[in-house]
PDB file of C-alpha atoms and ligand atoms in Angstrom:
ATOM      1  CA  MET Z   1      15.810  27.981  39.831  1.00 98.00           C
ATOM      2  CA  ILE Z   2      17.468  24.627  39.459  1.00 98.00           C
ATOM      3  CA  LYS Z   3      16.383  21.458  37.736  1.00 98.00           C
ATOM      4  CA  VAL Z   4      17.404  18.199  39.359  1.00 98.00           C
ATOM      5  CA  GLU Z   5      17.325  15.263  36.971  1.00 98.00           C
ATOM      6  CA  ALA Z   6      17.852  11.777  38.342  1.00 98.00           C
ATOM      7  CA  ILE Z   7      18.057   8.524  36.392  1.00 98.00           C
ATOM      8  CA  VAL Z   8      17.474   5.624  38.745  1.00 98.00           C
ATOM      9  CA  ARG Z   9      16.633   1.923  38.715  1.00 98.00           C
ATOM     10  CA  GLU Z  10      13.070   0.982  37.804  1.00 97.00           C
ATOM     11  CA  ASP Z  11      12.584  -0.637  41.206  1.00 97.00           C
ATOM     12  CA  ALA Z  12      13.546   2.597  42.974  1.00 98.00           C
ATOM     13  CA  LEU Z  13      10.527   4.464  41.561  1.00 98.00           C
ATOM     14  CA  GLU Z  14       8.257   4.221  44.603  1.00 98.00           C
ATOM     15  CA  ASP Z  15      11.012   4.835  47.160  1.00 98.00           C
ATOM     16  CA  VAL Z  16      12.355   7.893  45.340  1.00 98.00           C
ATOM     17  CA  LYS Z  17       8.862   9.307  44.819  1.00 98.00           C
ATOM     18  CA  GLY Z  18       8.073   8.788  48.519  1.00 98.00           C
ATOM     19  CA  ALA Z  19      11.349  10.351  49.636  1.00 98.00           C
ATOM     20  CA  LEU Z  20      10.738  13.461  47.511  1.00 98.00           C
ATOM     21  CA  LEU Z  21       7.198  13.864  48.850  1.00 97.00           C
ATOM     22  CA  ASP Z  22       8.465  13.351  52.420  1.00 97.00           C
ATOM     23  CA  ALA Z  23      11.000  16.132  51.803  1.00 97.00           C
ATOM     24  CA  ASP Z  24       8.058  18.428  50.844  1.00 96.00           C
ATOM     25  CA  ILE Z  25       9.081  18.513  47.212  1.00 96.00           C
ATOM     26  CA  ARG Z  26       6.069  18.921  44.933  1.00 91.00           C
ATOM     27  CA  GLY Z  27       6.008  19.125  41.178  1.00 95.00           C
ATOM     28  CA  ILE Z  28       7.636  16.007  39.818  1.00 97.00           C
ATOM     29  CA  THR Z  29       7.896  14.600  36.298  1.00 98.00           C
ATOM     30  CA  VAL Z  30       8.651  10.904  35.870  1.00 98.00           C
ATOM     31  CA  SER Z  31       9.467   9.115  32.609  1.00 98.00           C
ATOM     32  CA  GLN Z  32      10.367   5.609  31.602  1.00 98.00           C
ATOM     33  CA  VAL Z  33      13.646   5.814  29.708  1.00 98.00           C
ATOM     34  CA  MET Z  34      16.360   3.529  28.372  1.00 95.00           C
ATOM     35  CA  GLY Z  35      19.998   4.127  29.062  1.00 95.00           C
ATOM     36  CA  CYS Z  36      23.473   2.855  29.704  1.00 92.00           C
ATOM     37  CA  GLY Z  37      26.214   3.971  32.048  1.00 91.00           C
ATOM     38  CA  THR Z  38      29.883   3.118  32.079  1.00 89.00           C
ATOM     39  CA  GLN Z  39      29.252  -0.637  31.964  1.00 84.00           C
ATOM     40  CA  MET Z  40      27.363  -0.280  28.651  1.00 77.00           C
ATOM     41  CA  GLY Z  41      24.452  -2.398  29.838  1.00 70.00           C
ATOM     42  CA  ARG Z  42      24.548  -5.938  31.122  1.00 73.00           C
ATOM     43  CA  THR Z  43      23.742  -9.467  30.138  1.00 76.00           C
ATOM     44  CA  ARG Z  44      20.457 -11.023  31.077  1.00 73.00           C
ATOM     45  CA  LEU Z  45      18.645 -14.289  30.585  1.00 77.00           C
ATOM     46  CA  VAL Z  46      15.877 -14.294  27.987  1.00 77.00           C
ATOM     47  CA  ARG Z  47      14.113 -17.689  27.794  1.00 85.00           C
ATOM     48  CA  GLY Z  48      17.232 -19.382  29.109  1.00 86.00           C
ATOM     49  CA  ASN Z  49      19.623 -17.647  26.698  1.00 85.00           C
ATOM     50  CA  LYS Z  50      22.221 -15.111  27.760  1.00 82.00           C
ATOM     51  CA  VAL Z  51      21.478 -11.929  25.844  1.00 78.00           C
ATOM     52  CA  SER Z  52      23.534  -8.777  25.984  1.00 76.00           C
ATOM     53  CA  THR Z  53      21.449  -5.635  26.355  1.00 78.00           C
ATOM     54  CA  THR Z  54      23.173  -2.316  25.799  1.00 85.00           C
ATOM     55  CA  MET Z  55      20.236  -0.199  26.920  1.00 90.00           C
ATOM     56  CA  VAL Z  56      18.567  -0.911  30.222  1.00 92.00           C
ATOM     57  CA  PRO Z  57      15.142   0.425  31.289  1.00 95.00           C
ATOM     58  CA  LYS Z  58      15.504   3.207  33.846  1.00 97.00           C
ATOM     59  CA  ILE Z  59      13.277   5.804  35.495  1.00 98.00           C
ATOM     60  CA  LYS Z  60      13.956   9.509  35.041  1.00 98.00           C
ATOM     61  CA  PHE Z  61      12.806  12.064  37.611  1.00 98.00           C
ATOM     62  CA  GLU Z  62      12.763  15.764  36.778  1.00 98.00           C
ATOM     63  CA  ILE Z  63      12.170  18.308  39.534  1.00 98.00           C
ATOM     64  CA  VAL Z  64      12.486  22.086  39.273  1.00 98.00           C
ATOM     65  CA  VAL Z  65      13.077  23.837  42.600  1.00 98.00           C
ATOM     66  CA  SER Z  66      13.462  27.453  43.622  1.00 97.00           C
ATOM     67  CA  SER Z  67      16.901  27.470  45.253  1.00 97.00           C
ATOM     68  CA  LYS Z  68      20.158  25.647  45.803  1.00 98.00           C
ATOM     69  CA  ARG Z  69      18.939  24.695  49.268  1.00 98.00           C
ATOM     70  CA  TRP Z  70      15.903  22.900  47.834  1.00 98.00           C
ATOM     71  CA  ALA Z  71      18.080  21.271  45.183  1.00 98.00           C
ATOM     72  CA  GLU Z  72      20.327  19.853  47.923  1.00 98.00           C
ATOM     73  CA  ARG Z  73      17.244  18.559  49.737  1.00 98.00           C
ATOM     74  CA  ALA Z  74      16.044  16.812  46.576  1.00 98.00           C
ATOM     75  CA  ILE Z  75      19.492  15.357  45.889  1.00 98.00           C
ATOM     76  CA  ALA Z  76      19.808  14.014  49.446  1.00 98.00           C
ATOM     77  CA  ALA Z  77      16.371  12.382  49.245  1.00 98.00           C
ATOM     78  CA  ILE Z  78      17.128  10.767  45.878  1.00 98.00           C
ATOM     79  CA  ARG Z  79      20.592   9.569  46.890  1.00 98.00           C
ATOM     80  CA  HIS Z  80      19.248   7.927  50.012  1.00 98.00           C
ATOM     81  CA  ALA Z  81      16.252   6.295  48.315  1.00 98.00           C
ATOM     82  CA  ALA Z  82      18.046   5.078  45.161  1.00 98.00           C
ATOM     83  CA  TYR Z  83      21.214   3.729  46.795  1.00 98.00           C
ATOM     84  CA  SER Z  84      22.023   0.016  46.772  1.00 97.00           C
ATOM     85  CA  GLY Z  85      25.799   0.248  46.374  1.00 97.00           C
ATOM     86  CA  GLU Z  86      25.744  -1.899  43.220  1.00 95.00           C
ATOM     87  CA  PRO Z  87      26.605  -0.651  39.706  1.00 93.00           C
ATOM     88  CA  GLY Z  88      23.610   0.932  37.999  1.00 94.00           C
ATOM     89  CA  ASP Z  89      22.179   2.856  40.973  1.00 97.00           C
ATOM     90  CA  GLY Z  90      21.948   5.851  38.685  1.00 98.00           C
ATOM     91  CA  LYS Z  91      23.016   9.433  38.261  1.00 98.00           C
ATOM     92  CA  ILE Z  92      21.902  12.916  39.173  1.00 98.00           C
ATOM     93  CA  PHE Z  93      22.406  15.990  37.006  1.00 98.00           C
ATOM     94  CA  THR Z  94      21.537  19.603  37.824  1.00 98.00           C
ATOM     95  CA  TYR Z  95      20.748  22.481  35.473  1.00 98.00           C
ATOM     96  CA  GLN Z  96      20.137  26.180  35.861  1.00 98.00           C
ATOM     97  CA  ILE Z  97      16.603  27.031  34.742  1.00 98.00           C
ATOM     98  CA  ASP Z  98      15.866  30.296  32.920  1.00 98.00           C
ATOM     99  CA  ARG Z  99      12.177  30.626  33.243  1.00 98.00           C
ATOM    100  CA  ALA Z 100       9.044  28.964  34.579  1.00 98.00           C
ATOM    101  CA  ILE Z 101       5.431  29.908  33.865  1.00 98.00           C
ATOM    102  CA  ARG Z 102       2.264  28.625  35.555  1.00 97.00           C
ATOM    103  CA  ILE Z 103      -0.159  28.543  32.650  1.00 97.00           C
ATOM    104  CA  ARG Z 104      -3.306  29.013  34.745  1.00 97.00           C
ATOM    105  CA  THR Z 105      -2.264  32.218  36.505  1.00 96.00           C
ATOM    106  CA  GLY Z 106       0.533  33.594  34.364  1.00 97.00           C
ATOM    107  CA  GLU Z 107       2.831  33.580  37.419  1.00 97.00           C
ATOM    108  CA  GLU Z 108       6.483  33.375  36.501  1.00 97.00           C
ATOM    109  CA  ASP Z 109       9.682  31.935  37.926  1.00 96.00           C
ATOM    110  CA  VAL Z 110       9.758  31.131  41.666  1.00 96.00           C
ATOM    111  CA  GLU Z 111       6.064  32.081  42.037  1.00 96.00           C
ATOM    112  CA  ALA Z 112       5.220  29.626  39.285  1.00 96.00           C
ATOM    113  CA  ILE Z 113       6.808  26.677  41.087  1.00 96.00           C
ATOM    114  CA  THR Z 114       5.691  27.356  44.659  1.00 91.00           C
ATOM    115  CA  PRO Z 115       2.176  26.390  45.804  1.00 85.00           C
ATOM    116  CA  ALA Z 116      -0.485  28.393  43.988  1.00 75.00           C
ATOM    117  CA  SER Z 117      -2.682  30.915  45.764  1.00 64.00           C
TER     118      SER Z 117
HETATM  119  N1  ATP O 201      27.033  10.579  31.294  1.00 67.84           N
HETATM  120  C1  ATP O 201      25.735  10.276  31.212  1.00 67.84           C
HETATM  121  N2  ATP O 201      24.929  11.010  30.420  1.00 67.84           N
HETATM  122  C2  ATP O 201      23.624  10.734  30.333  1.00 67.84           C
HETATM  123  N3  ATP O 201      23.014   9.746  30.987  1.00 67.84           N
HETATM  124  C3  ATP O 201      23.768   8.986  31.781  1.00 67.84           C
HETATM  125  C4  ATP O 201      25.161   9.201  31.937  1.00 67.84           C
HETATM  126  N4  ATP O 201      25.635   8.275  32.793  1.00 67.84           N
HETATM  127  C5  ATP O 201      24.586   7.532  33.160  1.00 67.84           C
HETATM  128  N5  ATP O 201      23.463   7.944  32.547  1.00 67.84           N
HETATM  129  C6  ATP O 201      22.119   7.398  32.701  1.00 67.84           C
HETATM  130  O1  ATP O 201      22.014   6.877  34.025  1.00 67.84           O
HETATM  131  C7  ATP O 201      21.678   5.504  33.985  1.00 67.84           C
HETATM  132  C8  ATP O 201      22.353   4.807  35.135  1.00 67.84           C
HETATM  133  O2  ATP O 201      23.749   4.940  35.005  1.00 67.84           O
HETATM  134  P1  ATP O 201      24.707   4.103  35.947  1.00 67.84           P
HETATM  135  O3  ATP O 201      24.181   4.188  37.341  1.00 67.84           O
HETATM  136  O4  ATP O 201      24.889   2.745  35.365  1.00 67.84           O
HETATM  137  O5  ATP O 201      26.025   4.995  35.819  1.00 67.84           O
HETATM  138  P2  ATP O 201      27.539   4.518  35.888  1.00 67.84           P
HETATM  139  O6  ATP O 201      28.360   5.711  35.585  1.00 67.84           O
HETATM  140  O7  ATP O 201      27.719   3.318  35.017  1.00 67.84           O
HETATM  141  O8  ATP O 201      27.728   4.167  37.424  1.00 67.84           O
HETATM  142  P3  ATP O 201      27.818   2.690  38.104  1.00 67.84           P
HETATM  143  O9  ATP O 201      29.252   2.301  38.002  1.00 67.84           O
HETATM  144  O10 ATP O 201      27.336   2.893  39.502  1.00 67.84           O
HETATM  145  O11 ATP O 201      26.895   1.794  37.320  1.00 67.84           O
HETATM  146  C9  ATP O 201      22.111   5.040  32.613  1.00 67.84           C
HETATM  147  O12 ATP O 201      21.368   3.906  32.206  1.00 67.84           O
HETATM  148  C10 ATP O 201      21.805   6.251  31.764  1.00 67.84           C
HETATM  149  O13 ATP O 201      20.415   6.297  31.477  1.00 67.84           O
HETATM  150 MG1   MG O 202      26.635   1.584  35.284  1.00 67.84          MG
END
């Protein structure tokens, strides 16, 4: 099992969510996070004043899938939906996952993350 974590722009939320659902990926966690990349934030106008903000609001998606093939599908969907070509489009990280448990049924691992019977 692989976890795909993607940190994207706030305004990419709906497009990324839609792209994952269109790719038949179910089981998605979304969080509002703050972060900075290599530019260490940006400047923005607050009531007419230029203010430097180190941390910028971002959206984090977390998806656990059963195989490398599904991870590549998720990555392709996210890359396409979150791309603008400008700095700050975001980043994708992958992790190996040890264990998954569906609390209701006690199913473990791949069975726990594929549609329930
Ligand atoms: N190395 C990292 N570790 C953890 N989180 C990161 C890392 N790099 C980026 N992030 C997260 O991803 C968000 C978006 O990063 P961003 O797209 O600005 O990356 P970048 O490396 O600066 O690329 P770009 O030049 O396209 O802006 C950051 O706000 C932060 O939340
Ligand atoms: Mg950046």
